[in-house]
Coordinates of C-alpha atoms in Angstrom, one line a residue:
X13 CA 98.9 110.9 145.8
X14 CA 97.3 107.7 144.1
X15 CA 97.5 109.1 141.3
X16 CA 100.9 110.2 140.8
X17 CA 102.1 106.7 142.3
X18 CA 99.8 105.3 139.2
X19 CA 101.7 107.3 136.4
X20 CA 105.0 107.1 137.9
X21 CA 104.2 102.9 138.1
X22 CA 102.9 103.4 134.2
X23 CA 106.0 105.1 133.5
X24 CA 108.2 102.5 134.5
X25 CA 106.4 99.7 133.0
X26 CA 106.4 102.3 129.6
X27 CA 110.6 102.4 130.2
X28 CA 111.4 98.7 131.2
X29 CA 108.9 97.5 128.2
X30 CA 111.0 99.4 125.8
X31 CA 114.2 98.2 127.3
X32 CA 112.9 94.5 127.5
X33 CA 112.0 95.2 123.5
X34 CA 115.6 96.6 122.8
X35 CA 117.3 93.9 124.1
X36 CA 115.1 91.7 122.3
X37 CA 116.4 93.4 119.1
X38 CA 120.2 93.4 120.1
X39 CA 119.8 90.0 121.3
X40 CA 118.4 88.8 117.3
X41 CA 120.9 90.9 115.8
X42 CA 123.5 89.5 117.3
X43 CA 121.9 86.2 116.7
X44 CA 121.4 87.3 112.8
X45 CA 125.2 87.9 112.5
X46 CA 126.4 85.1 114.3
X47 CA 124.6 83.1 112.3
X48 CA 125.9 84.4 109.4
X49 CA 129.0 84.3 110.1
X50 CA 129.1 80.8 110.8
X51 CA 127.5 80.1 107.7
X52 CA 129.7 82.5 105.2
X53 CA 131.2 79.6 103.7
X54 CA 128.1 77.1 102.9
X55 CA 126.5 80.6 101.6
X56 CA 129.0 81.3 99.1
X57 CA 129.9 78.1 98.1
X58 CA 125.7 78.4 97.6
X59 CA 126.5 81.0 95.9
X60 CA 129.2 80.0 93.2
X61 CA 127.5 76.6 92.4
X62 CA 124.2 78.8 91.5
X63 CA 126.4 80.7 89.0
X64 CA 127.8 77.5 87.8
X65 CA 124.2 76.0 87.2
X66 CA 123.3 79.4 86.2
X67 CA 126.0 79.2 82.9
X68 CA 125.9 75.5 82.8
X69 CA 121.5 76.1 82.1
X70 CA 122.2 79.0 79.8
X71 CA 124.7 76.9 77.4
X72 CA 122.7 74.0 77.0
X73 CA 119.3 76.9 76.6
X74 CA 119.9 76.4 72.6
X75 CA 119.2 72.8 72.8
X76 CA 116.6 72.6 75.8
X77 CA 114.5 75.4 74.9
X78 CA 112.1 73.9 72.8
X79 CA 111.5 70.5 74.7
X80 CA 111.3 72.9 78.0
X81 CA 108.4 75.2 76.5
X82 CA 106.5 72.6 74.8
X83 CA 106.3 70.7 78.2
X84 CA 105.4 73.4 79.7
X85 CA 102.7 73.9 77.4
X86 CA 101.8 70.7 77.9
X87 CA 101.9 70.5 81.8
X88 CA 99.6 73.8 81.6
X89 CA 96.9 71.6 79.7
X90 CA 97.3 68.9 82.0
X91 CA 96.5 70.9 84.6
X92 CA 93.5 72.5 83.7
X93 CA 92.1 69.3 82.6
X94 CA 93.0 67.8 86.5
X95 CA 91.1 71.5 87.1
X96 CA 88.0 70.3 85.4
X97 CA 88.0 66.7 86.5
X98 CA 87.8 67.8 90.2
X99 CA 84.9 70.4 89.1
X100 CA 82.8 68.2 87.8
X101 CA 83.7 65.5 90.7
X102 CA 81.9 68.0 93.1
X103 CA 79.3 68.8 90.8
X104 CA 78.2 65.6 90.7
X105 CA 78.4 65.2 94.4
X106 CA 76.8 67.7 95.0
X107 CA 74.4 66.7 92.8
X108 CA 73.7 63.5 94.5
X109 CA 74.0 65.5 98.2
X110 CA 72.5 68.5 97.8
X111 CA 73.5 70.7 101.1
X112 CA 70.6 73.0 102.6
X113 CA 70.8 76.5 103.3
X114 CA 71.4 78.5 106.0
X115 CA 72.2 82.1 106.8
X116 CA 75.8 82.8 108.3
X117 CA 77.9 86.5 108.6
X118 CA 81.0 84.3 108.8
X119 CA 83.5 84.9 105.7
X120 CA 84.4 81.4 105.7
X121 CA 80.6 80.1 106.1
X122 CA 80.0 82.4 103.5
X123 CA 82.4 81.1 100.9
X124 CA 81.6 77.2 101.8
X125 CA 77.9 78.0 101.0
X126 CA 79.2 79.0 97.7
X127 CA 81.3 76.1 97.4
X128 CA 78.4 73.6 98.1
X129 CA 76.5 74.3 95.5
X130 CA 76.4 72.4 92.3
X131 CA 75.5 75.4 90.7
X132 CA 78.9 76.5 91.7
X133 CA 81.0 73.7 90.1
X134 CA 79.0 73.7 87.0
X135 CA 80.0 77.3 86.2
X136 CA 83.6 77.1 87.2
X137 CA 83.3 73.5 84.7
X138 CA 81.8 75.3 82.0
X139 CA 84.9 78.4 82.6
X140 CA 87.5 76.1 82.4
X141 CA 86.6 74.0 80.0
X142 CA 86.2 77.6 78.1
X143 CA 89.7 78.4 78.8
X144 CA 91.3 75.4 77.9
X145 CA 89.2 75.9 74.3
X146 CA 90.9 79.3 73.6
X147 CA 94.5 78.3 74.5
X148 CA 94.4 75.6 72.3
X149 CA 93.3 78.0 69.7
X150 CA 95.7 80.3 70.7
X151 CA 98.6 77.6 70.6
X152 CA 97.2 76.0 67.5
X153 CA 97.8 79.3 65.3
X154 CA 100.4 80.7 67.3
X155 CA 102.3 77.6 66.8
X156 CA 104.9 79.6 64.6
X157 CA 105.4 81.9 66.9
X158 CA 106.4 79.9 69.4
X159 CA 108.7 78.2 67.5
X160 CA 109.9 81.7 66.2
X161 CA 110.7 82.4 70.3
X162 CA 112.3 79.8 70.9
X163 CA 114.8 80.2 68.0
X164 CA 115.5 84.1 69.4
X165 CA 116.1 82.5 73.0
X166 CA 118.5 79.9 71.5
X167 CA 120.6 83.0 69.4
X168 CA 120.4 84.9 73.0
X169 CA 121.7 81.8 74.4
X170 CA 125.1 81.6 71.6
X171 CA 125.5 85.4 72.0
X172 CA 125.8 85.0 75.6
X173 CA 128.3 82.2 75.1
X174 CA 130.0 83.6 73.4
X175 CA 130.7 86.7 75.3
X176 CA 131.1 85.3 78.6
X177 CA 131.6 88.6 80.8
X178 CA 128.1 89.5 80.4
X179 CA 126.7 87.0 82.7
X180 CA 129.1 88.6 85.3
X181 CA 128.6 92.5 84.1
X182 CA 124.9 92.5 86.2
X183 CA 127.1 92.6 89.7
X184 CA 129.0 96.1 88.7
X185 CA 125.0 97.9 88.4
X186 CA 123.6 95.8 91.5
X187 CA 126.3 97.1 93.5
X188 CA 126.4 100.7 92.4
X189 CA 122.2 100.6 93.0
X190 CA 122.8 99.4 96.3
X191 CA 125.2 102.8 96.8
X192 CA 123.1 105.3 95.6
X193 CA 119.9 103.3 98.1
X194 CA 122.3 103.9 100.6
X195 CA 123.2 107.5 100.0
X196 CA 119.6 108.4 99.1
X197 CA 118.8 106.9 102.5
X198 CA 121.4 108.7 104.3
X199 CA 120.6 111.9 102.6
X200 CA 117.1 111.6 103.9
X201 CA 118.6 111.4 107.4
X202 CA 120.2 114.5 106.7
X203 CA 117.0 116.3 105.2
X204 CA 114.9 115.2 108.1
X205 CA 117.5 117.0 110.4
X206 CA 117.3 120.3 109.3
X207 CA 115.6 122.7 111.8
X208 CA 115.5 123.8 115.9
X209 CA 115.0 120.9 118.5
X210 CA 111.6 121.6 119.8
X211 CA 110.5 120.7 123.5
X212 CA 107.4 120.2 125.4
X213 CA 106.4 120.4 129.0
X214 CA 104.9 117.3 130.3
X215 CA 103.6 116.0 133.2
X216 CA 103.1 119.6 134.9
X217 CA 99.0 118.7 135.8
X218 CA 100.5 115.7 137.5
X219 CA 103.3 117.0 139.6
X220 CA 101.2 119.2 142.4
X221 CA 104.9 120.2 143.9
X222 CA 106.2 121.8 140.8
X223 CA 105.6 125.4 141.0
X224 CA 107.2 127.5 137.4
X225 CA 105.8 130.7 138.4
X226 CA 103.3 130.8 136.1
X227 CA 105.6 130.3 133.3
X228 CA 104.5 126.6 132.3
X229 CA 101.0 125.8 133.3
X230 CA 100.0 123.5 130.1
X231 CA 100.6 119.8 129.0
X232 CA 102.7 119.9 125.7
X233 CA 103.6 123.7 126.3
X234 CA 107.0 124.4 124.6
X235 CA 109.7 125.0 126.6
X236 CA 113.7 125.7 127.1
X237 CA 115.3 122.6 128.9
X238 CA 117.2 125.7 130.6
X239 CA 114.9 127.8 131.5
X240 CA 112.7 125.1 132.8
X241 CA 115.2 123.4 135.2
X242 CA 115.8 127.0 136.4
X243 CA 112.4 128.3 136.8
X244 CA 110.5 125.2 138.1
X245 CA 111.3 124.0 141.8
X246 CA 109.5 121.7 144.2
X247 CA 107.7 123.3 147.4
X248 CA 111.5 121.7 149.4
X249 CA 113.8 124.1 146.8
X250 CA 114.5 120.8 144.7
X251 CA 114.2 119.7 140.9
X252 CA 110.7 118.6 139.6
X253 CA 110.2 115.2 140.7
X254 CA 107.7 114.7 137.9
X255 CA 107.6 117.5 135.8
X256 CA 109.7 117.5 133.0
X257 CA 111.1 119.7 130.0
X258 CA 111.8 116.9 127.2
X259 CA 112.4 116.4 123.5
X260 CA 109.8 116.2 121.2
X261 CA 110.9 116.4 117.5
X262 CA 112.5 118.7 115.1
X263 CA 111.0 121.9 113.7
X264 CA 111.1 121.4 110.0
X265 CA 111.2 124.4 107.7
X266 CA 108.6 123.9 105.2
X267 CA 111.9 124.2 103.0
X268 CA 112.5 120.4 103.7
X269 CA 109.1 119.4 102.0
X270 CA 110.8 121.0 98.8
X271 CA 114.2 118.9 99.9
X272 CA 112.7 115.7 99.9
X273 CA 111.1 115.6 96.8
X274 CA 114.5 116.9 95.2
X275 CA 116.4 114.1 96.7
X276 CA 113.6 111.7 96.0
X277 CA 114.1 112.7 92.5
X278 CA 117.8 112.6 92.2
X279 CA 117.3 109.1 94.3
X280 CA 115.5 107.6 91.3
X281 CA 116.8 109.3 88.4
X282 CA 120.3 107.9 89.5
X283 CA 118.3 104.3 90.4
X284 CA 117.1 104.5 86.5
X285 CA 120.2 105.6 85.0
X286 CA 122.1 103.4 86.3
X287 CA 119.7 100.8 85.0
X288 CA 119.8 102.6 81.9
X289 CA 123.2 102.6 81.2
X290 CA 123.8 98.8 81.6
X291 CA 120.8 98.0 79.2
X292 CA 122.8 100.2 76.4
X293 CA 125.9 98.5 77.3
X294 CA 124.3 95.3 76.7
X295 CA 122.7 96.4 73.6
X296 CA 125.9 97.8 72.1
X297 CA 127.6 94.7 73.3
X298 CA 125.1 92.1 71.5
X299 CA 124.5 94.2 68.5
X300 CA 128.2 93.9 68.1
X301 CA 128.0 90.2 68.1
X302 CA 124.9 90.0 65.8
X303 CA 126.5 92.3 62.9
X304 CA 129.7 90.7 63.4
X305 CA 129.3 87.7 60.2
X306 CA 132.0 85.0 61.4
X307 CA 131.6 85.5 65.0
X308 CA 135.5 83.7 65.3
X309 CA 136.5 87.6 64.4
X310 CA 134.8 89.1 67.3
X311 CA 137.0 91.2 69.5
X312 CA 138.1 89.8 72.9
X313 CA 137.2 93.1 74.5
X314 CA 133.3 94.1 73.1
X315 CA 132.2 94.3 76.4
X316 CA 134.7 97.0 76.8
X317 CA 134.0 98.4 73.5
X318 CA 130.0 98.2 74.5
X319 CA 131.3 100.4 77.8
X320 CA 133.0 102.7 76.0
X321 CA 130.5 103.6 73.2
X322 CA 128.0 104.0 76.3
X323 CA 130.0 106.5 78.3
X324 CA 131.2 108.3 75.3
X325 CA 128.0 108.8 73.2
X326 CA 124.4 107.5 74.7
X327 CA 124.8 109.1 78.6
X328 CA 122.7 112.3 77.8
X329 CA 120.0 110.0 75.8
X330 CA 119.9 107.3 79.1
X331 CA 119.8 110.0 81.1
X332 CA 117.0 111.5 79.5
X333 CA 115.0 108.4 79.6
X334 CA 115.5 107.5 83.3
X335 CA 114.5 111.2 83.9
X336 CA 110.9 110.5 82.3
X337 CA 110.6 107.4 84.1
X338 CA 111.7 108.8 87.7
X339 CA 109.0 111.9 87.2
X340 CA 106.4 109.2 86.5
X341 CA 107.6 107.2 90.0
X342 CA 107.8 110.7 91.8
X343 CA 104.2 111.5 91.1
X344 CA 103.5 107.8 92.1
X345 CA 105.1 108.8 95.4
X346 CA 103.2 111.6 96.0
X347 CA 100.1 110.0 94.9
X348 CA 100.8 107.1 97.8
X349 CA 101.3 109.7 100.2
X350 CA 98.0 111.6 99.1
X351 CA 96.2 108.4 99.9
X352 CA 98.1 107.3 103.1
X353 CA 96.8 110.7 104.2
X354 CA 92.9 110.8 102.6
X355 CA 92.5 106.9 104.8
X356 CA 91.0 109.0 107.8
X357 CA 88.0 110.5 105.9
X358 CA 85.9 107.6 104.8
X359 CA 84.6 109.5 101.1
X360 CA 84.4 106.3 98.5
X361 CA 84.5 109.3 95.4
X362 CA 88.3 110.7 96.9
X363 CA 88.8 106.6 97.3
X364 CA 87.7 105.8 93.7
X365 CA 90.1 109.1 92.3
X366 CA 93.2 108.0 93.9
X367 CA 93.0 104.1 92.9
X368 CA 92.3 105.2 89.1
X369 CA 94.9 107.8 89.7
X370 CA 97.2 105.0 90.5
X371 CA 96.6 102.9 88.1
X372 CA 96.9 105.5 85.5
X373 CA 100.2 106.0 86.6
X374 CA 101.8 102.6 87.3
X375 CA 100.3 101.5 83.5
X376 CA 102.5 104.5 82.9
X377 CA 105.5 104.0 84.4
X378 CA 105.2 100.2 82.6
X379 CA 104.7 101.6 79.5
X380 CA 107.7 103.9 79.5
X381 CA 110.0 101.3 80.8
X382 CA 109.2 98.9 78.4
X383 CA 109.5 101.5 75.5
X384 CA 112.3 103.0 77.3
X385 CA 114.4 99.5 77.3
X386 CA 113.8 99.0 73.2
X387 CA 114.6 102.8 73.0
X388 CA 118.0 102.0 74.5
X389 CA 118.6 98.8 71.9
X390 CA 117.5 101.1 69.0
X391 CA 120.0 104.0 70.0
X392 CA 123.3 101.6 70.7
X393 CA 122.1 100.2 67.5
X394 CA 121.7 102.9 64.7
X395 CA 123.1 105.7 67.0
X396 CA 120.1 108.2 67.0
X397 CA 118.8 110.5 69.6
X398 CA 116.5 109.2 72.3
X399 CA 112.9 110.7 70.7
X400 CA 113.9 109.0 67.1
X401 CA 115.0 105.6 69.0
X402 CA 111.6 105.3 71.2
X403 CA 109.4 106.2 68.0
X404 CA 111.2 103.6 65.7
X405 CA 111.0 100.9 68.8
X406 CA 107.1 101.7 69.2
X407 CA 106.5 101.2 65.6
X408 CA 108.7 98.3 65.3
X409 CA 106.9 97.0 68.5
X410 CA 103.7 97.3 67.2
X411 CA 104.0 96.0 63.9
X412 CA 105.1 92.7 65.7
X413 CA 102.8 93.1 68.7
X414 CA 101.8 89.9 68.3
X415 CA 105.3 87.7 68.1
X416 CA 106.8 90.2 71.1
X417 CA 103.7 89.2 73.6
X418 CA 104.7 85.2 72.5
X419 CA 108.1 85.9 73.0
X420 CA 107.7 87.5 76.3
X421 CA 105.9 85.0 77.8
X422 CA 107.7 81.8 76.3
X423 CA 110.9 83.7 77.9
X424 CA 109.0 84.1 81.4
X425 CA 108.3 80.5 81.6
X426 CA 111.7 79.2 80.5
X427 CA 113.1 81.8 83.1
X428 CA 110.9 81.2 86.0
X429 CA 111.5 77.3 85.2
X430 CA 115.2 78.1 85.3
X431 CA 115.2 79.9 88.7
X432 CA 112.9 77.0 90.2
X433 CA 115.4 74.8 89.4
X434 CA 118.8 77.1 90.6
X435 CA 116.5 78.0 94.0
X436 CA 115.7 74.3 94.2
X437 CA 119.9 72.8 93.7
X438 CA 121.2 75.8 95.9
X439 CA 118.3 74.5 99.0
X440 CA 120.1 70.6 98.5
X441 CA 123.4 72.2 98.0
X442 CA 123.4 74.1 101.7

């Protein structure tokens, strides 16, 4: 009898725990929205003074670029030398106080042992005083190609002004990505339906009143809701105070494994496509502008024109691309999965395979996307096939290997200074 009163009193504190924890929930989501909604205005007032800072930047890009990269340049120097100035600080203090030893299993004793030793700081001086030595190298001879990057930013900075839609163009694939997540999503629901309701007997050992005939004599036994509540009485003639027939899951077909990867495909194939589609548009769009000689003659509508070129002659050669890539991510996927499951066996080789497997394949999926993007600009440009595009974009690639990793990187720091900045205006805005 003690022991039923104990799992009927564990039960309850099982059922008002989840109920205190849903309220808890409703209670912040209603909080979430409230707040919200109060704050819908300041939010997209937020909002339109970032794109106003946003076009405001990229106009004036042709003129700041250079003064923004070189001090940038310059505050990276400065900072590795306040790096090496504090190293050799604590060397010499060190120096001067040596600190004994002493044994410790603590992480954080571990690392300060490390830490108070001048041999420590000597090596982390000699490192960075290393590192500052090849950058300057670096920025000494790749001095022309910076100043090459810069002049490409400030031509991407007059083509955007001079087409103005593409800075809004970005919203139409956001929003159609944020469809097909929510279809793909929804989809899943639907997958992860199919099949019978399965249920299970529980609490039978428990309830010494509940007599089933025989019929259910084991914990987790399947059973039919109906047949249970017909079959299983108390010793007075009632229902089962304790014993119960309840839901446990879904029966999946093995089908449904097949299912899901089918609509994990589609889900990313669309995801890229999409993607796809509005890098060609913007490649058609700018390559209009750059062959166009006296850009005074170039037609209101070439965002239009960039639209219609896409849908009308590159869909099969972006939808061949973002097929490649979304294999690659599907075989990631699987690979995640794989490992998710191999975490209960504790074997360092099947550890080992899967993290180079993983790395084989995101280096992959990099790759292709970054081949796949110039593929896109060579096709809206010279009109060929998808194949003849990526090959002519890898050779052009690597013959310039060297002015496309400056670029990149010149582009990444006046970006990442530019959204510092927006982040930092919109904070003092609201």
């Amino acid at each position: 009898m003690e022991e039923e009163t104990t799992n009927i009193g564990l039960d309850v504190d099982e059922m008002l725990t989840q109920i205190s924890q849903l309220v808890q929930f409703n209670q912040l989501s209603a909080q979430i929205v409230q707040d919200l909604e109060q704050s819908r205005w300041y939010l997209a007032g937020a909002l339109v003074f970032v794109v106003i800072i946003c076009f405001i930047y990229i106009l004036l890009l042709r003129w700041v670029v250079v003064p923004v990269v070189w001090v940038s340049i310059a505050g990276l120097f400065g900072l590795l030398g306040f790096s090496l100035y504090l190293c050799y600080k604590n060397y010499e203090y060190y120096r001067d106080n040596p600190v004994g030893l002493y044994q410790t299993t603590n992480l954080k004793g571990y690392a300060e042992s490390i830490f108070s030793k001048k041999e420590t700081w000597m090596a982390l001086l000699v490192a960075g005083a290393i590192l500052i030595l090849i950058l300057l190298l670096v920025v000494i001879f790749l001095r022309n190609r910076i100043s090459i990057a810069t002049a490409l930013i400030r031509e991407g900075s007059k083509a955007v002004t001079s087409i103005k839609s593409t800075i809004f163009f970005p919203i139409f694939p956001w929003v159609l990505q944020c469809v097909v997540m929510a279809y793909g999503v929804f989809i899943f629901m639907l997958i992860l339906s199919i099949g019978e309701n399965a249920f299970g007997v529980a609490n039978i050992k428990n309830d010494t009143t509940c007599d089933c005939g025989g019929l259910y004599t084991e914990e987790g036994q399947s059973c039919d809701p109906a047949a249970f509540a017909l079959q299983c009485r108390d010793t007075a003639g009632g229902a089962c105070k304790m014993a119960i027939c309840h839901f446990t899951g879904i029966n999946n077909p093995h089908s449904v494994v097949y299912l899901h990867l089918i609509n994990l495909l589609g889900f990313f194939w669309t995801l890229f496509f999409i993607s796809g589609v509005s890098d060609m548009i913007l490649a058609s769009t700018f390559s209009r502008w750059y062959w166009t000689f006296h850009k005074k003659d170039l037609p209101f509508f070439t965002l239009t024109s960039g639209i219609f070129q896409t849908l009308r002659y590159h869909l099969g050669t972006v939808a061949f691309g973002a097929l490649i890539i979304a294999i690659v991510r599907v075989i990631r996927v699987i690979l995640e999965y794989i490992d998710h499951k191999l975490k209960k066996f504790d074997n360092p080789l099947s550890r080992a395979i899967m993290c180079c497997c993983k790395c084989f394949f995101w280096c992959l999926e990099s790759f292709l996307k970054f081949i796949n993007k110039n593929a896109y600009i060579m096709c809206a440009v010279h009109g060929h096939s998808f194949c003849k595009s990526a090959r002519d974009a890898f050779s052009l690639l690597m013959r310039n290997i060297v002015r496309v990793v400056v670029l990149d990187k010149v582009m990444y720091t006046t970006l990442l200074q530019l959204f510092v900045c927006i982040d930092f205006t919109a904070v003092l805005n609201l």
